[in-house]
Coordinates of C-alpha atoms in Angstrom, one line a residue:
M1 CA 40.3 26.6 42.3
A2 CA 41.5 23.2 43.4
T3 CA 44.6 21.8 41.6
E4 CA 45.2 18.2 40.6
R5 CA 48.1 16.3 42.0
P6 CA 50.6 15.1 39.4
S7 CA 50.9 11.5 38.7
K8 CA 54.1 9.6 39.7
D9 CA 55.3 9.6 36.1
E10 CA 54.8 13.3 35.8
A11 CA 56.5 13.9 39.1
A12 CA 59.5 11.8 38.2
S13 CA 60.0 13.4 34.7
P14 CA 61.6 16.7 34.1
V15 CA 59.0 19.5 33.9
K16 CA 58.9 21.4 30.7
P17 CA 58.0 25.1 30.7
E18 CA 54.6 24.5 29.1
Q19 CA 53.7 21.9 31.7
K20 CA 53.9 24.3 34.6
S21 CA 50.4 25.2 35.6
S22 CA 49.2 28.5 37.0
E23 CA 45.6 27.4 37.3
H24 CA 45.5 28.2 41.0
I25 CA 46.3 31.9 40.3
E26 CA 43.5 34.3 39.6
M27 CA 43.8 37.6 37.8
V28 CA 41.4 39.9 39.5
P29 CA 40.6 43.5 38.3
V30 CA 41.7 46.1 40.8
A31 CA 39.0 48.6 41.6
G32 CA 39.7 51.9 40.0
S33 CA 42.5 50.6 37.8
D34 CA 42.9 51.0 34.1
A35 CA 41.9 48.2 31.8
G36 CA 44.3 45.3 32.0
Q37 CA 45.7 46.3 35.3
D38 CA 44.9 43.2 37.3
D39 CA 46.0 42.0 40.7
V40 CA 47.5 38.5 41.1
K41 CA 45.3 36.7 43.6
L42 CA 46.4 33.3 44.7
A43 CA 43.6 30.8 45.2
R44 CA 43.4 29.3 48.7
G45 CA 44.4 25.7 48.5
S46 CA 43.8 23.0 51.1
W47 CA 46.1 22.3 54.1
Y48 CA 47.7 19.6 51.9
H49 CA 48.9 22.3 49.5
Y50 CA 50.7 24.1 52.3
K51 CA 52.1 21.0 54.1
K52 CA 55.6 22.4 54.1
D53 CA 54.4 25.5 55.9
V54 CA 52.6 23.4 58.4
I55 CA 55.7 21.2 59.1
V56 CA 58.0 24.2 59.4
S57 CA 55.5 25.9 61.7
V58 CA 55.3 22.9 64.0
I59 CA 59.1 22.7 64.3
I60 CA 59.8 26.4 64.9
M61 CA 57.0 26.6 67.4
F62 CA 58.8 24.0 69.6
S63 CA 60.1 27.3 71.1
A64 CA 56.6 28.1 72.4
F65 CA 56.3 24.6 73.8
E66 CA 59.4 25.1 75.8
Y67 CA 58.2 28.4 77.2
G68 CA 54.8 26.9 78.1
L69 CA 56.4 23.8 79.7
D70 CA 58.5 26.0 81.9
I71 CA 55.5 28.1 83.0
G72 CA 53.4 25.1 83.7
M73 CA 56.1 23.4 85.8
V74 CA 57.2 26.3 87.9
S75 CA 53.6 27.2 88.7
G76 CA 53.3 23.7 90.2
F77 CA 56.7 23.6 91.9
Q78 CA 55.4 26.3 94.3
A79 CA 53.0 23.7 95.8
M80 CA 55.2 20.6 95.5
A81 CA 56.5 19.0 98.7
G82 CA 59.7 17.7 97.0
F83 CA 60.6 21.2 95.8
L84 CA 59.6 22.9 99.1
E85 CA 61.7 20.5 101.1
V86 CA 64.8 22.0 99.4
F87 CA 63.8 25.6 98.9
G88 CA 60.9 26.1 101.4
Y89 CA 60.4 25.8 105.1
E90 CA 58.4 23.6 107.4
D91 CA 55.1 25.0 108.4
P92 CA 52.4 22.6 109.8
T93 CA 49.7 25.2 109.2
Q94 CA 50.3 25.2 105.4
P95 CA 48.8 22.6 103.0
G96 CA 51.4 19.8 102.7
G97 CA 53.3 20.9 105.8
Y98 CA 55.7 23.3 103.9
G99 CA 55.6 26.9 103.0
L100 CA 57.5 29.1 100.5
K101 CA 58.9 32.5 101.6
T102 CA 57.4 35.4 99.6
I103 CA 60.8 36.6 98.6
V104 CA 61.7 33.2 97.1
Q105 CA 58.4 33.0 95.4
T106 CA 58.8 36.4 93.8
L107 CA 62.4 36.1 92.8
M108 CA 62.0 32.6 91.4
T109 CA 59.4 33.9 88.9
S110 CA 60.5 37.5 88.4
L111 CA 64.2 36.6 87.7
M112 CA 63.1 34.3 85.0
V113 CA 61.0 37.1 83.6
M114 CA 63.9 39.6 83.9
G115 CA 66.0 37.1 81.9
G116 CA 63.3 36.9 79.3
F117 CA 63.4 40.7 79.0
L118 CA 67.2 40.7 78.4
G119 CA 66.8 37.8 76.0
A120 CA 64.1 39.5 74.0
F121 CA 66.1 42.7 73.7
A122 CA 69.2 40.7 72.6
A123 CA 67.2 38.6 70.1
G124 CA 66.8 41.5 67.7
A125 CA 70.5 42.1 67.5
I126 CA 71.3 38.4 67.2
M127 CA 68.8 37.9 64.4
D128 CA 69.9 41.0 62.5
F129 CA 73.6 40.2 62.6
L130 CA 73.6 36.4 62.5
G131 CA 70.2 35.5 61.1
R132 CA 66.8 34.2 62.2
R133 CA 67.9 30.6 62.6
S134 CA 70.9 31.7 64.7
G135 CA 68.5 33.3 67.1
L136 CA 66.7 30.0 67.6
W137 CA 70.0 28.1 68.0
V138 CA 71.2 30.6 70.7
G139 CA 67.9 30.4 72.6
S140 CA 67.9 26.6 72.5
G141 CA 71.5 26.4 73.9
L142 CA 70.6 28.8 76.8
T143 CA 67.4 27.0 77.6
L144 CA 69.2 23.6 77.7
L145 CA 72.0 25.0 79.9
G146 CA 69.5 26.5 82.4
A147 CA 67.4 23.3 82.6
I148 CA 70.4 21.1 83.3
L149 CA 71.7 23.4 86.0
Q150 CA 68.4 23.7 87.8
M151 CA 68.3 19.9 88.2
T152 CA 71.6 20.0 90.1
V153 CA 71.5 23.2 92.3
T154 CA 70.3 23.2 95.9
S155 CA 71.0 26.8 97.0
Y156 CA 68.9 29.9 96.6
A157 CA 71.7 31.6 94.6
G158 CA 72.0 28.7 92.2
L159 CA 68.2 28.6 91.8
Y160 CA 68.1 32.3 90.9
V161 CA 71.0 32.0 88.4
C162 CA 69.2 29.1 86.7
R163 CA 66.0 31.1 86.4
I164 CA 67.8 34.0 84.8
I165 CA 69.5 31.7 82.2
L166 CA 66.2 30.0 81.4
G167 CA 64.6 33.4 81.0
L168 CA 67.3 34.5 78.6
G169 CA 66.8 31.4 76.5
N170 CA 63.0 31.7 76.5
G171 CA 63.2 35.4 75.6
V172 CA 65.4 34.7 72.6
L173 CA 63.4 31.7 71.5
L174 CA 60.0 33.4 71.7
V175 CA 61.1 36.4 69.6
S176 CA 63.1 34.4 67.1
G177 CA 60.3 31.9 66.5
Q178 CA 57.7 34.6 66.0
V179 CA 59.8 36.6 63.5
F180 CA 60.9 33.5 61.6
M181 CA 57.3 32.3 61.1
Q182 CA 56.1 35.8 60.0
E183 CA 58.8 35.9 57.3
V184 CA 58.2 32.5 55.8
A185 CA 54.5 31.7 56.3
N186 CA 52.1 31.9 53.4
P187 CA 49.8 34.9 53.9
Q188 CA 46.7 32.6 54.1
L189 CA 48.3 30.6 56.9
R190 CA 49.9 33.3 59.2
T191 CA 47.0 33.1 61.6
A192 CA 47.2 29.3 61.7
S193 CA 50.9 29.5 62.3
F194 CA 50.3 31.7 65.3
G195 CA 47.5 29.4 66.4
T196 CA 50.1 26.6 66.2
N197 CA 52.4 28.8 68.4
Q198 CA 49.6 29.1 71.0
F199 CA 48.7 25.4 70.7
W200 CA 52.3 24.5 71.5
M201 CA 52.5 26.9 74.4
A202 CA 49.2 25.7 75.9
F203 CA 50.2 22.1 75.2
G204 CA 53.5 22.7 77.0
Q205 CA 51.7 24.2 80.0
L206 CA 49.3 21.2 80.1
I207 CA 52.1 18.6 79.8
G208 CA 54.0 20.5 82.5
A209 CA 51.0 20.4 84.8
I210 CA 50.3 16.7 84.1
I211 CA 53.9 15.8 84.8
N212 CA 53.8 17.8 88.0
N213 CA 50.6 16.1 89.1
A214 CA 52.3 12.7 88.4
T215 CA 55.5 13.5 90.3
K216 CA 54.2 15.6 93.2
T217 CA 54.1 12.6 95.5
H218 CA 57.7 11.5 94.7
A219 CA 60.0 11.5 97.6
G220 CA 62.9 14.0 97.6
R221 CA 64.2 16.1 94.7
S222 CA 63.1 13.7 91.9
A223 CA 59.6 15.3 92.3
Y224 CA 60.9 18.4 90.4
Q225 CA 64.0 17.0 88.7
T226 CA 62.0 14.8 86.5
P227 CA 59.9 17.6 85.0
M228 CA 63.0 19.7 84.5
G229 CA 64.6 16.9 82.5
I230 CA 61.7 17.1 80.1
L231 CA 62.8 20.7 79.3
C232 CA 65.9 19.4 77.7
V233 CA 64.1 17.5 74.9
M234 CA 62.6 20.2 72.7
P235 CA 65.8 22.4 72.3
V236 CA 67.7 19.5 71.1
L237 CA 65.1 18.4 68.6
M238 CA 64.6 21.9 67.2
S239 CA 68.3 22.6 66.9
V240 CA 68.8 19.4 64.8
A241 CA 65.7 20.1 62.6
L242 CA 66.9 23.7 61.9
I243 CA 69.9 22.4 60.0
F244 CA 67.6 21.3 57.2
I245 CA 65.5 24.5 57.1
P246 CA 66.9 27.5 55.1
E247 CA 67.1 31.0 56.3
T248 CA 64.0 33.3 55.8
P249 CA 63.8 34.9 52.3
R250 CA 63.1 38.3 53.7
Y251 CA 66.2 38.3 55.9
L252 CA 68.3 37.2 52.9
Q253 CA 66.8 39.9 50.7
M254 CA 67.6 42.6 53.3
R255 CA 71.2 41.4 53.4
G256 CA 71.4 41.8 49.6
K257 CA 71.5 38.0 48.9
H258 CA 68.9 38.1 46.2
E259 CA 69.4 34.6 44.6
A260 CA 69.6 33.0 48.0
A261 CA 66.4 34.7 48.9
R262 CA 64.7 33.3 45.7
R263 CA 66.0 29.8 46.5
S264 CA 64.8 30.1 50.1
L265 CA 61.3 31.2 49.0
R266 CA 61.1 28.4 46.5
W267 CA 62.1 25.9 49.2
H268 CA 59.4 27.2 51.6
R269 CA 56.6 26.9 49.0
D270 CA 55.2 23.6 48.0
R271 CA 55.5 22.0 44.6
F272 CA 52.0 23.0 43.5
V273 CA 53.1 26.6 43.7
S274 CA 54.4 27.6 40.2
D275 CA 57.7 29.4 39.6
A276 CA 55.7 32.4 38.2
E277 CA 53.9 32.6 41.5
V278 CA 57.1 32.3 43.5
E279 CA 58.6 35.2 41.4
A280 CA 55.4 37.3 42.0
E281 CA 55.8 36.8 45.8
Y282 CA 59.6 37.5 45.6
S283 CA 59.0 40.7 43.6
E284 CA 56.5 41.9 46.2
I285 CA 59.0 41.1 49.0
A286 CA 61.9 42.8 47.3
H287 CA 60.1 46.0 46.2
P288 CA 59.7 47.7 49.6
V289 CA 63.1 46.6 50.8
E290 CA 64.8 48.1 47.8
S291 CA 62.7 51.3 47.7
E292 CA 63.2 52.0 51.4
R293 CA 66.9 51.3 51.2
D294 CA 67.2 53.8 48.3
A295 CA 65.1 56.4 50.2
A296 CA 66.8 56.1 53.6
G297 CA 70.3 54.9 52.8
K298 CA 72.1 53.4 55.9
S299 CA 69.8 52.9 58.9
N300 CA 70.0 51.8 62.4
A301 CA 67.6 50.2 64.9
L302 CA 66.9 53.6 66.6
E303 CA 64.8 54.5 63.5
I304 CA 61.9 52.5 65.0
F305 CA 61.4 55.6 67.2
H306 CA 61.5 58.0 64.2
P307 CA 58.2 59.8 63.7
R308 CA 57.5 57.9 60.5
N309 CA 57.8 54.6 62.4
L310 CA 56.7 55.6 65.9
K311 CA 53.0 54.8 65.5
R312 CA 53.5 51.3 64.3
T313 CA 56.3 50.7 66.9
L314 CA 54.1 51.7 69.8
T315 CA 51.1 49.8 68.5
S316 CA 53.3 46.7 68.1
M317 CA 54.6 47.1 71.7
G318 CA 51.1 47.6 73.0
L319 CA 49.8 44.5 71.3
V320 CA 52.5 42.2 72.8
L321 CA 51.5 43.6 76.3
F322 CA 48.1 42.1 76.1
P323 CA 48.9 38.9 78.0
A324 CA 50.2 40.9 81.0
A325 CA 47.5 43.6 80.9
T326 CA 44.5 41.1 80.6
G327 CA 45.7 38.6 83.3
V328 CA 46.9 35.8 81.0
S329 CA 50.4 35.9 82.4
F330 CA 49.1 35.9 86.0
M331 CA 47.0 32.8 85.4
G332 CA 49.9 31.0 83.8
T333 CA 52.4 31.9 86.5
Y334 CA 50.4 31.7 89.7
G335 CA 47.3 29.7 88.6
V336 CA 47.7 26.6 90.8
Y337 CA 48.6 28.7 93.9
F338 CA 45.8 31.2 93.1
F339 CA 43.2 28.3 93.1
E340 CA 44.6 27.0 96.3
V341 CA 44.2 30.3 98.2
S342 CA 40.8 31.0 96.6
G343 CA 38.9 28.0 98.0
S344 CA 39.8 25.1 95.6
S345 CA 39.8 21.6 97.1
D346 CA 42.3 20.3 94.5
P347 CA 44.3 23.1 92.9
F348 CA 46.5 20.7 90.8
V349 CA 43.5 19.2 89.1
D350 CA 41.9 22.6 88.6
G351 CA 45.2 23.7 87.0
V352 CA 45.0 20.8 84.5
I353 CA 41.4 21.7 83.7
V354 CA 42.2 25.3 82.9
L355 CA 45.2 24.3 80.8
A356 CA 42.9 21.9 78.8
C357 CA 40.7 24.9 78.1
N358 CA 43.9 26.7 76.9
L359 CA 44.6 23.8 74.5
A360 CA 41.0 23.8 73.2
G361 CA 41.2 27.5 72.4
A362 CA 44.5 27.1 70.6
I363 CA 43.0 24.3 68.5
C364 CA 40.1 26.5 67.5
T365 CA 42.5 29.2 66.4
I366 CA 44.2 26.8 64.0
A367 CA 40.9 25.5 62.7
V368 CA 39.0 28.8 62.1
G369 CA 41.3 31.7 63.0
R370 CA 42.2 32.6 59.5
R371 CA 38.5 33.2 58.6
M372 CA 38.0 35.7 61.5
R373 CA 38.4 39.4 61.4
K374 CA 41.2 40.3 63.9
R375 CA 40.2 43.7 65.1
I376 CA 36.5 43.0 66.0
S377 CA 37.5 39.7 67.5
L378 CA 40.1 41.3 69.8
L379 CA 37.4 43.8 71.0
V380 CA 34.9 41.1 71.8
A381 CA 37.5 38.9 73.5
A382 CA 38.7 41.7 75.8
A383 CA 35.1 42.5 76.8
V384 CA 34.4 38.8 77.7
Q385 CA 37.7 38.6 79.6
A386 CA 36.7 41.7 81.6
L387 CA 33.4 40.1 82.6
C388 CA 35.3 36.9 83.7
M389 CA 37.6 38.9 86.0
L390 CA 34.6 40.8 87.4
G391 CA 32.9 37.4 88.1
M392 CA 36.0 36.2 90.0
G393 CA 36.2 39.3 92.2
V394 CA 32.5 39.5 93.0
S395 CA 32.2 35.9 93.8
Y396 CA 35.1 36.1 96.3
V397 CA 33.8 39.3 97.9
V398 CA 30.3 37.8 98.4
H399 CA 31.1 34.2 99.4
G400 CA 34.7 34.5 100.7
L401 CA 36.9 31.5 100.9
S402 CA 34.4 28.7 100.2
P403 CA 33.9 25.7 97.9
F404 CA 31.2 27.7 96.0
S405 CA 33.6 30.6 95.4
G406 CA 36.3 28.2 94.3
R407 CA 33.9 26.6 91.7
V408 CA 32.9 30.0 90.4
I409 CA 36.5 31.2 90.1
L410 CA 37.4 28.0 88.3
S411 CA 34.5 28.4 85.8
M412 CA 35.5 32.0 85.1
A413 CA 39.1 31.0 84.7
C414 CA 38.1 28.3 82.2
I415 CA 36.2 30.8 80.0
F416 CA 38.9 33.4 80.4
C417 CA 41.7 31.0 79.4
Y418 CA 39.7 29.6 76.4
I419 CA 39.1 33.0 75.0
S420 CA 42.6 34.2 75.6
T421 CA 44.2 31.3 73.7
F422 CA 41.6 31.3 71.0
I423 CA 41.7 35.0 70.2
S424 CA 43.6 37.4 72.5
I425 CA 47.1 36.0 72.5
P426 CA 47.4 34.6 68.9
F427 CA 45.7 37.6 67.2
S428 CA 47.6 40.3 69.3
W429 CA 51.0 38.6 68.7
Q430 CA 50.2 38.1 65.0
I431 CA 49.4 41.7 64.4
G432 CA 52.2 42.9 66.7
S433 CA 54.8 41.1 64.5
E434 CA 53.0 42.0 61.2
I435 CA 53.0 45.8 61.5
P436 CA 56.7 46.8 62.3
N437 CA 58.7 48.3 59.5
P438 CA 60.1 45.3 57.5
R439 CA 63.7 46.5 57.9
F440 CA 63.3 46.6 61.7
R441 CA 60.9 43.8 62.3
A442 CA 63.3 41.8 64.6
P443 CA 64.4 44.8 66.9
T444 CA 60.9 46.2 67.0
Y445 CA 59.3 42.9 68.1
G446 CA 62.3 42.1 70.3
I447 CA 62.1 45.4 72.2
G448 CA 58.3 45.1 72.4
T449 CA 58.6 41.6 73.8
G450 CA 61.3 42.9 76.2
V451 CA 58.9 45.6 77.4
A452 CA 56.3 42.9 77.9
F453 CA 58.7 40.9 80.0
V454 CA 59.4 44.0 82.1
V455 CA 55.7 44.4 82.8
G456 CA 55.5 40.7 83.5
W457 CA 58.5 41.0 85.8
A458 CA 56.8 43.8 87.7
Q459 CA 53.6 41.6 88.0
A460 CA 55.6 38.5 89.0
Y461 CA 57.4 40.4 91.7
S462 CA 54.3 42.3 93.1
L463 CA 51.4 39.9 92.7
P464 CA 52.5 37.4 95.4
Y465 CA 52.0 40.3 97.9
F466 CA 48.4 40.4 96.8
I467 CA 47.6 36.7 96.9
N468 CA 50.1 35.2 99.4
T469 CA 48.5 34.2 102.7
T470 CA 51.3 35.9 104.7
A471 CA 50.7 39.2 102.8
L472 CA 47.5 40.9 101.7
N473 CA 45.7 37.6 101.0
W474 CA 43.3 39.0 98.4
G475 CA 42.4 35.7 96.9
G476 CA 39.8 36.1 94.1
K477 CA 39.7 39.9 94.6
V478 CA 42.8 40.1 92.4
G479 CA 40.3 39.8 89.5
F480 CA 39.4 43.5 89.9
L481 CA 43.0 44.5 89.0
F482 CA 42.7 42.7 85.6
L483 CA 39.2 43.9 85.0
A484 CA 40.7 47.4 84.6
G485 CA 43.4 46.0 82.3
N486 CA 40.9 44.5 80.0
V487 CA 38.9 47.7 79.8
V488 CA 42.1 49.6 78.7
V489 CA 42.7 46.9 76.0
V490 CA 39.2 47.5 74.5
G491 CA 40.0 51.2 74.1
F492 CA 43.5 50.5 72.7
V493 CA 42.2 48.1 70.0
F494 CA 39.4 50.5 69.0
L495 CA 41.8 53.5 68.5
C496 CA 45.0 51.9 67.4
V497 CA 44.8 48.4 66.0
P498 CA 44.1 48.0 62.2
E499 CA 42.4 45.0 60.4
T500 CA 45.2 42.9 58.8
K501 CA 43.1 39.9 57.7
G502 CA 44.1 38.8 54.2
R503 CA 46.9 41.3 53.9
T504 CA 50.5 40.4 52.9
L505 CA 53.3 41.9 55.1
E506 CA 54.1 44.3 52.2
E507 CA 50.5 45.5 51.9
I508 CA 50.5 46.2 55.6
N509 CA 53.8 48.1 55.2
E510 CA 52.3 50.2 52.4
C511 CA 49.2 51.1 54.5
Y512 CA 51.5 52.5 57.2
V513 CA 53.8 54.3 54.8
L514 CA 50.8 56.1 53.1
R515 CA 49.3 56.8 56.6
V516 CA 46.0 55.0 55.9
P517 CA 43.6 55.6 58.9
V518 CA 43.0 52.5 61.0
R519 CA 39.3 52.4 60.2
K520 CA 39.8 52.6 56.4
W521 CA 42.2 49.6 56.1
D522 CA 39.4 47.3 55.0
S523 CA 38.6 49.3 51.8
Y524 CA 42.1 50.4 50.9
E525 CA 43.7 48.9 47.8
A526 CA 47.5 48.5 48.2
Q527 CA 48.5 49.4 44.7
G528 CA 52.3 49.4 45.1
A529 CA 52.4 45.8 46.5
K530 CA 49.9 44.6 43.9
N531 CA 51.8 46.2 41.0
A532 CA 55.0 44.5 42.2
R533 CA 53.3 41.2 42.5
R534 CA 51.8 41.5 39.0
E535 CA 55.1 42.5 37.5
G536 CA 56.9 39.6 39.1
F537 CA 54.2 37.1 38.0
E538 CA 54.5 38.4 34.4
R539 CA 58.3 38.1 34.6
G540 CA 58.0 34.6 35.9
L541 CA 55.8 33.6 33.0
K542 CA 58.2 35.1 30.6
D543 CA 61.1 33.1 32.2
Q544 CA 59.1 29.9 31.8
G545 CA 58.8 30.6 28.1
K546 CA 55.1 31.5 28.1

């Protein structure tokens, strides 16, 4: 039910208990429950009602913009004369008159990925000991340092060190941003929050490619120094904004800071949300934390591999591997170079076109993603992506290095990237960070992301040997490799990934604790979480004097 906005006089005057409205809360009978045992269901308001969630999401997802910007720029550096004059070698037979040694190409990308692996692993410990915000601050500092250094170095050793530092920063930022948003976002807006994440990443890649296209003809080092300077902007803006955003309520609750957790939750919910509703949500958050702490006593991060947590841990890790398994990471890292060796007449323009498709997909996620069923969407997306990769491979085998083959590969890449940013990446990352045990969300997602970086590192190091003209020179035939990856993803989703649409994090936790089969999640009623929510709501009404 829509709610009326208060008048200026009402907003300025103290709110009396009887004035606080709970009209946007519905009391819905729970199937199979006794009379009077209702569930507290919150009506879905408009975007205006969740404007604070939207603003916080935009700020926190600056971390994704930074990562996308770096990927988009480095992909273009490998075909930029100004960069190749410093780190490449003269070769009249190569486009532009310069070439890049395979070992430099592989190390420049793979060392950044290796740094991301270390950063993702460290992010879990940083966030558990210092807080979610501290993880974002540490990541911002490392990214800023790496970008500044890369503008100044001219040696291979210096370039490699800078790539590792940037990888460390991006690894910490990616994990910290995802965990922060999972723990503060309203359940109705979690998908939109992850859509915002993918939008910023795609937008970052697009901006990086556009800047590269604008500076590729600059003489000397300024051709790549200008793009690297842009990398310094977002970490500074995000670090300043974080000063005014409180720590996540779930982290504070796990640290035993109950009142601080209540205040944080109240801050993160807009004014239209009543105190009774905030108390209902807080009660649901606190219940599993307190009950698990009582049952397990002291715990450590190794418990993510305990049999009671192993299934959800491995599922989470599998989900964050989707970008590497399906070919998304390959397109982001080597897209421009791949188009160049596959018959494209203007690989930079093609790169911008594909990144525009990425951006369109991310916008669609924000607009309609929360209405979509995640499990079936992932199945369909992986199947479409498999067909796109098959089309790339077949076209190159039949037509070879030709303009026609280049156009077909570009078309398949556009469809592939649109589907991946619309469905595959945001939905897999969302579910991957929703399903870990609440006590170990940061280390589970951090280790999972670290494993994804390891797989990405292996790809970044080995794939140039498949596509480089001085090695195997497969060109579009590399699509066959990722055809197999997408087929594996279809099977994994069908067997292991549950439907989480409309579930709170605490309801998801209850389904795993009670070992609800994946295919029965749709019909299961999470009684424990609903009871805690109802009790909190009633307590909140009592505190308001109703």
